């Protein structure tokens, strides 16, 4: 079972999508190498990387001769190629729960733009944004919190019984608020704190801090 | 095999994501009802719909007691719940091709914002936008065309041998340019024209035109 997995990420470790792909690899216990690209220096726009990723985006997973971008597609690919029971699941086993996890992943990648802009992931490990949320970002935050409250139970445990990759994605989105000091319900704070104990989270934000130093 | 499938879509039929979910249902030959919501009148913000969709977004599929939003999650759910060989596939069978299709779906839903804004899907069935693309939208268009050219062959056939749901998504994104009269390579024009012959496309844009009348 020799693998040849490489994950290309941004050298600031600020992308929640790179983190998500990294967490999927970690959760499956798949040995891999992280390759950090400096996006500001255009290291993602070389012809070689553009060819590998198709879209010059990070993250990109390289598995032997195959390369793939988009973190949600990477999680699915790993689930297909390195499936249970030999490897841990990163999506729920039950179809309806798996569907809900995919919904959350797709939603967090295509909505809430104002919130993402005003609360970048840097608020999690570096400077906070003291500005109150704009009306648009407030609306996005309220939508996020309402959905999260309907999904999260009082013990802060995973959304769907067993941990899944959507827990990483949702916790990071919520931490844009909680880490910045924006008010969030206590139940959500507990969920974020619990999910941030995941080893992939710990390792990732440590790298992000080091990259800033 | 009595199904009770309902798909909530926007009453303008302008959402490429609603079309994508509709095409997945059509491709599988699953009997369903379309329910059109007037988003401008806030019909997606009722408590009942917000509960069903979690995020007040369209499309939302209702399958008996289960409801689900996000078109890519809907396609995956239909693939899980109404799988081959009884029902046609909407994603490629081979893992690497399925992964690539998922990449395209995720990419088209989370990138190219300037292009989407300046070339809304209304250019496909209603007024064109005579304004040249801004620098940002031009860059997005070039990125789209480069990726498409690397995926599309000269006969205009499906991306991955057999038709899949990513063909709908990519063809609609490309049609934002070609239908508007923006220059696209002939190979891409052929692909778009071929994919627009899919029955789901024909039915959808007809509804869109009728909704405008
Ligand atoms: Ca740095
Ligand atoms: Ca739980
Ligand atoms: Ca209308
Ligand atoms: Ca082909």
PDB file of C-alpha atoms in Angstrom, chain A residues 88-213:
ATOM      1  CA  UNK A  88     -12.104   5.803   7.807  1.00  0.00           C
ATOM      2  CA  UNK A  89     -15.117   7.411   6.203  1.00  0.00           C
ATOM      3  CA  UNK A  90     -15.111  11.170   5.650  1.00  0.00           C
ATOM      4  CA  UNK A  91     -18.795  11.256   4.697  1.00  0.00           C
ATOM      5  CA  UNK A  92     -21.681   9.645   6.589  1.00  0.00           C
ATOM      6  CA  UNK A  93     -22.638   6.112   5.597  1.00  0.00           C
ATOM      7  CA  UNK A  94     -26.399   6.679   5.514  1.00  0.00           C
ATOM      8  CA  UNK A  95     -27.526   8.189   2.196  1.00  0.00           C
ATOM      9  CA  UNK A  96     -29.707  10.919   3.712  1.00  0.00           C
ATOM     10  CA  UNK A  97     -26.991  12.028   6.114  1.00  0.00           C
ATOM     11  CA  UNK A  98     -24.384  11.833   3.366  1.00  0.00           C
ATOM     12  CA  UNK A  99     -26.665  14.003   1.258  1.00  0.00           C
ATOM     13  CA  UNK A 100     -27.010  16.547   4.057  1.00  0.00           C
ATOM     14  CA  UNK A 101     -23.234  16.663   4.550  1.00  0.00           C
ATOM     15  CA  UNK A 102     -22.811  17.297   0.823  1.00  0.00           C
ATOM     16  CA  UNK A 103     -25.436  20.015   0.978  1.00  0.00           C
ATOM     17  CA  UNK A 104     -23.532  21.775   3.736  1.00  0.00           C
ATOM     18  CA  UNK A 105     -20.249  21.482   1.857  1.00  0.00           C
ATOM     19  CA  UNK A 106     -21.758  22.856  -1.343  1.00  0.00           C
ATOM     20  CA  UNK A 107     -23.583  25.627   0.490  1.00  0.00           C
ATOM     21  CA  UNK A 108     -20.546  26.863   2.393  1.00  0.00           C
ATOM     22  CA  UNK A 109     -18.612  27.051  -0.892  1.00  0.00           C
ATOM     23  CA  UNK A 110     -21.200  29.022  -2.837  1.00  0.00           C
ATOM     24  CA  UNK A 111     -22.997  31.345  -0.406  1.00  0.00           C
ATOM     25  CA  UNK A 112     -22.288  33.771   2.456  1.00  0.00           C
ATOM     26  CA  UNK A 113     -19.776  35.744   0.358  1.00  0.00           C
ATOM     27  CA  UNK A 114     -20.105  38.946   2.402  1.00  0.00           C
ATOM     28  CA  UNK A 115     -19.381  37.093   5.626  1.00  0.00           C
ATOM     29  CA  UNK A 116     -16.359  35.377   4.111  1.00  0.00           C
ATOM     30  CA  UNK A 117     -15.029  38.717   2.850  1.00  0.00           C
ATOM     31  CA  UNK A 118     -15.473  40.575   6.149  1.00  0.00           C
ATOM     32  CA  UNK A 119     -14.358  37.693   8.336  1.00  0.00           C
ATOM     33  CA  UNK A 120     -11.469  36.019   6.482  1.00  0.00           C
ATOM     34  CA  UNK A 121      -9.977  32.936   8.098  1.00  0.00           C
ATOM     35  CA  UNK A 122      -7.065  35.085   9.292  1.00  0.00           C
ATOM     36  CA  UNK A 123      -9.315  36.202  12.173  1.00  0.00           C
ATOM     37  CA  UNK A 124      -8.945  32.633  13.461  1.00  0.00           C
ATOM     38  CA  UNK A 125      -5.155  32.724  13.886  1.00  0.00           C
ATOM     39  CA  UNK A 126      -4.103  36.356  13.435  1.00  0.00           C
ATOM     40  CA  UNK A 127      -5.608  39.831  13.489  1.00  0.00           C
ATOM     41  CA  UNK A 128      -9.276  40.260  14.301  1.00  0.00           C
ATOM     42  CA  UNK A 129     -11.531  42.579  12.311  1.00  0.00           C
ATOM     43  CA  UNK A 130     -12.902  45.194  14.738  1.00  0.00           C
ATOM     44  CA  UNK A 131     -15.442  46.474  12.188  1.00  0.00           C
ATOM     45  CA  UNK A 132     -19.035  45.447  12.802  1.00  0.00           C
ATOM     46  CA  UNK A 133     -20.542  43.308  10.083  1.00  0.00           C
ATOM     47  CA  UNK A 134     -22.174  45.177   7.202  1.00  0.00           C
ATOM     48  CA  UNK A 135     -25.879  44.600   6.625  1.00  0.00           C
ATOM     49  CA  UNK A 136     -25.123  41.984   3.967  1.00  0.00           C
ATOM     50  CA  UNK A 137     -22.604  40.138   6.114  1.00  0.00           C
ATOM     51  CA  UNK A 138     -24.974  40.317   9.101  1.00  0.00           C
ATOM     52  CA  UNK A 139     -27.676  38.695   6.990  1.00  0.00           C
ATOM     53  CA  UNK A 140     -25.237  35.974   5.936  1.00  0.00           C
ATOM     54  CA  UNK A 141     -24.156  35.462   9.555  1.00  0.00           C
ATOM     55  CA  UNK A 142     -27.757  35.140  10.693  1.00  0.00           C
ATOM     56  CA  UNK A 143     -28.460  32.625   7.959  1.00  0.00           C
ATOM     57  CA  UNK A 144     -25.380  30.635   8.935  1.00  0.00           C
ATOM     58  CA  UNK A 145     -26.257  30.660  12.613  1.00  0.00           C
ATOM     59  CA  UNK A 146     -29.862  29.641  11.972  1.00  0.00           C
ATOM     60  CA  UNK A 147     -28.804  26.677   9.854  1.00  0.00           C
ATOM     61  CA  UNK A 148     -26.099  25.716  12.345  1.00  0.00           C
ATOM     62  CA  UNK A 149     -28.482  25.876  15.289  1.00  0.00           C
ATOM     63  CA  UNK A 150     -30.879  23.538  13.538  1.00  0.00           C
ATOM     64  CA  UNK A 151     -28.057  21.030  12.923  1.00  0.00           C
ATOM     65  CA  UNK A 152     -25.984  21.222  16.099  1.00  0.00           C
ATOM     66  CA  UNK A 153     -26.966  19.570  19.349  1.00  0.00           C
ATOM     67  CA  UNK A 154     -26.105  20.747  22.838  1.00  0.00           C
ATOM     68  CA  UNK A 155     -23.049  18.540  23.398  1.00  0.00           C
ATOM     69  CA  UNK A 156     -21.044  20.089  20.569  1.00  0.00           C
ATOM     70  CA  UNK A 157     -20.563  16.703  18.955  1.00  0.00           C
ATOM     71  CA  UNK A 158     -20.416  15.959  15.240  1.00  0.00           C
ATOM     72  CA  UNK A 159     -23.375  16.919  13.081  1.00  0.00           C
ATOM     73  CA  UNK A 160     -24.238  13.390  12.056  1.00  0.00           C
ATOM     74  CA  UNK A 161     -23.223  11.128  14.918  1.00  0.00           C
ATOM     75  CA  UNK A 162     -19.798  10.223  13.583  1.00  0.00           C
ATOM     76  CA  UNK A 163     -17.375  12.944  12.578  1.00  0.00           C
ATOM     77  CA  UNK A 164     -17.436  13.866   8.915  1.00  0.00           C
ATOM     78  CA  UNK A 165     -15.698  16.341   6.661  1.00  0.00           C
ATOM     79  CA  UNK A 166     -18.654  18.747   6.810  1.00  0.00           C
ATOM     80  CA  UNK A 167     -17.840  19.234  10.512  1.00  0.00           C
ATOM     81  CA  UNK A 168     -14.516  20.777   9.508  1.00  0.00           C
ATOM     82  CA  UNK A 169     -16.137  23.031   6.941  1.00  0.00           C
ATOM     83  CA  UNK A 170     -18.978  24.190   9.173  1.00  0.00           C
ATOM     84  CA  UNK A 171     -16.772  24.728  12.226  1.00  0.00           C
ATOM     85  CA  UNK A 172     -14.348  26.876  10.242  1.00  0.00           C
ATOM     86  CA  UNK A 173     -17.165  28.977   8.808  1.00  0.00           C
ATOM     87  CA  UNK A 174     -18.613  29.487  12.306  1.00  0.00           C
ATOM     88  CA  UNK A 175     -15.161  30.304  13.705  1.00  0.00           C
ATOM     89  CA  UNK A 176     -15.007  33.320  11.376  1.00  0.00           C
ATOM     90  CA  UNK A 177     -17.544  34.760  13.815  1.00  0.00           C
ATOM     91  CA  UNK A 178     -16.616  33.204  17.140  1.00  0.00           C
ATOM     92  CA  UNK A 179     -12.849  33.663  16.812  1.00  0.00           C
ATOM     93  CA  UNK A 180     -13.383  37.274  15.858  1.00  0.00           C
ATOM     94  CA  UNK A 181     -15.425  37.928  18.981  1.00  0.00           C
ATOM     95  CA  UNK A 182     -18.735  38.267  17.169  1.00  0.00           C
ATOM     96  CA  UNK A 183     -21.554  36.950  19.322  1.00  0.00           C
ATOM     97  CA  UNK A 184     -22.601  33.367  18.706  1.00  0.00           C
ATOM     98  CA  UNK A 185     -24.894  31.121  20.763  1.00  0.00           C
ATOM     99  CA  UNK A 186     -23.118  29.074  23.446  1.00  0.00           C
ATOM    100  CA  UNK A 187     -24.156  25.810  21.798  1.00  0.00           C
ATOM    101  CA  UNK A 188     -22.368  26.871  18.624  1.00  0.00           C
ATOM    102  CA  UNK A 189     -19.306  28.017  20.533  1.00  0.00           C
ATOM    103  CA  UNK A 190     -19.110  24.565  22.086  1.00  0.00           C
ATOM    104  CA  UNK A 191     -19.414  22.912  18.683  1.00  0.00           C
ATOM    105  CA  UNK A 192     -16.624  25.066  17.249  1.00  0.00           C
ATOM    106  CA  UNK A 193     -14.347  24.408  20.209  1.00  0.00           C
ATOM    107  CA  UNK A 194     -14.964  20.679  20.007  1.00  0.00           C
ATOM    108  CA  UNK A 195     -14.366  20.492  16.263  1.00  0.00           C
ATOM    109  CA  UNK A 196     -11.219  22.586  16.538  1.00  0.00           C
ATOM    110  CA  UNK A 197      -9.708  19.813  18.656  1.00  0.00           C
ATOM    111  CA  UNK A 198      -9.555  17.621  15.559  1.00  0.00           C
ATOM    112  CA  UNK A 199      -5.867  16.872  14.873  1.00  0.00           C
ATOM    113  CA  UNK A 200      -6.139  18.211  11.336  1.00  0.00           C
ATOM    114  CA  UNK A 201      -7.378  21.548  12.677  1.00  0.00           C
ATOM    115  CA  UNK A 202      -4.631  21.759  15.247  1.00  0.00           C
ATOM    116  CA  UNK A 203      -1.903  20.981  12.724  1.00  0.00           C
ATOM    117  CA  UNK A 204      -3.302  23.318  10.141  1.00  0.00           C
ATOM    118  CA  UNK A 205      -3.663  26.496  12.190  1.00  0.00           C
ATOM    119  CA  UNK A 206      -0.235  25.908  13.669  1.00  0.00           C
ATOM    120  CA  UNK A 207       1.168  25.955  10.147  1.00  0.00           C
ATOM    121  CA  UNK A 208      -0.819  29.110   9.415  1.00  0.00           C
ATOM    122  CA  UNK A 209       0.681  30.874  12.430  1.00  0.00           C
ATOM    123  CA  UNK A 210       4.177  29.731  11.468  1.00  0.00           C
ATOM    124  CA  UNK A 211       3.682  30.979   7.908  1.00  0.00           C
ATOM    125  CA  UNK A 212       2.910  34.444   9.266  1.00  0.00           C
ATOM    126  CA  UNK A 213       5.969  34.575  11.499  1.00  0.00           C
TER     127      UNK A 213
END
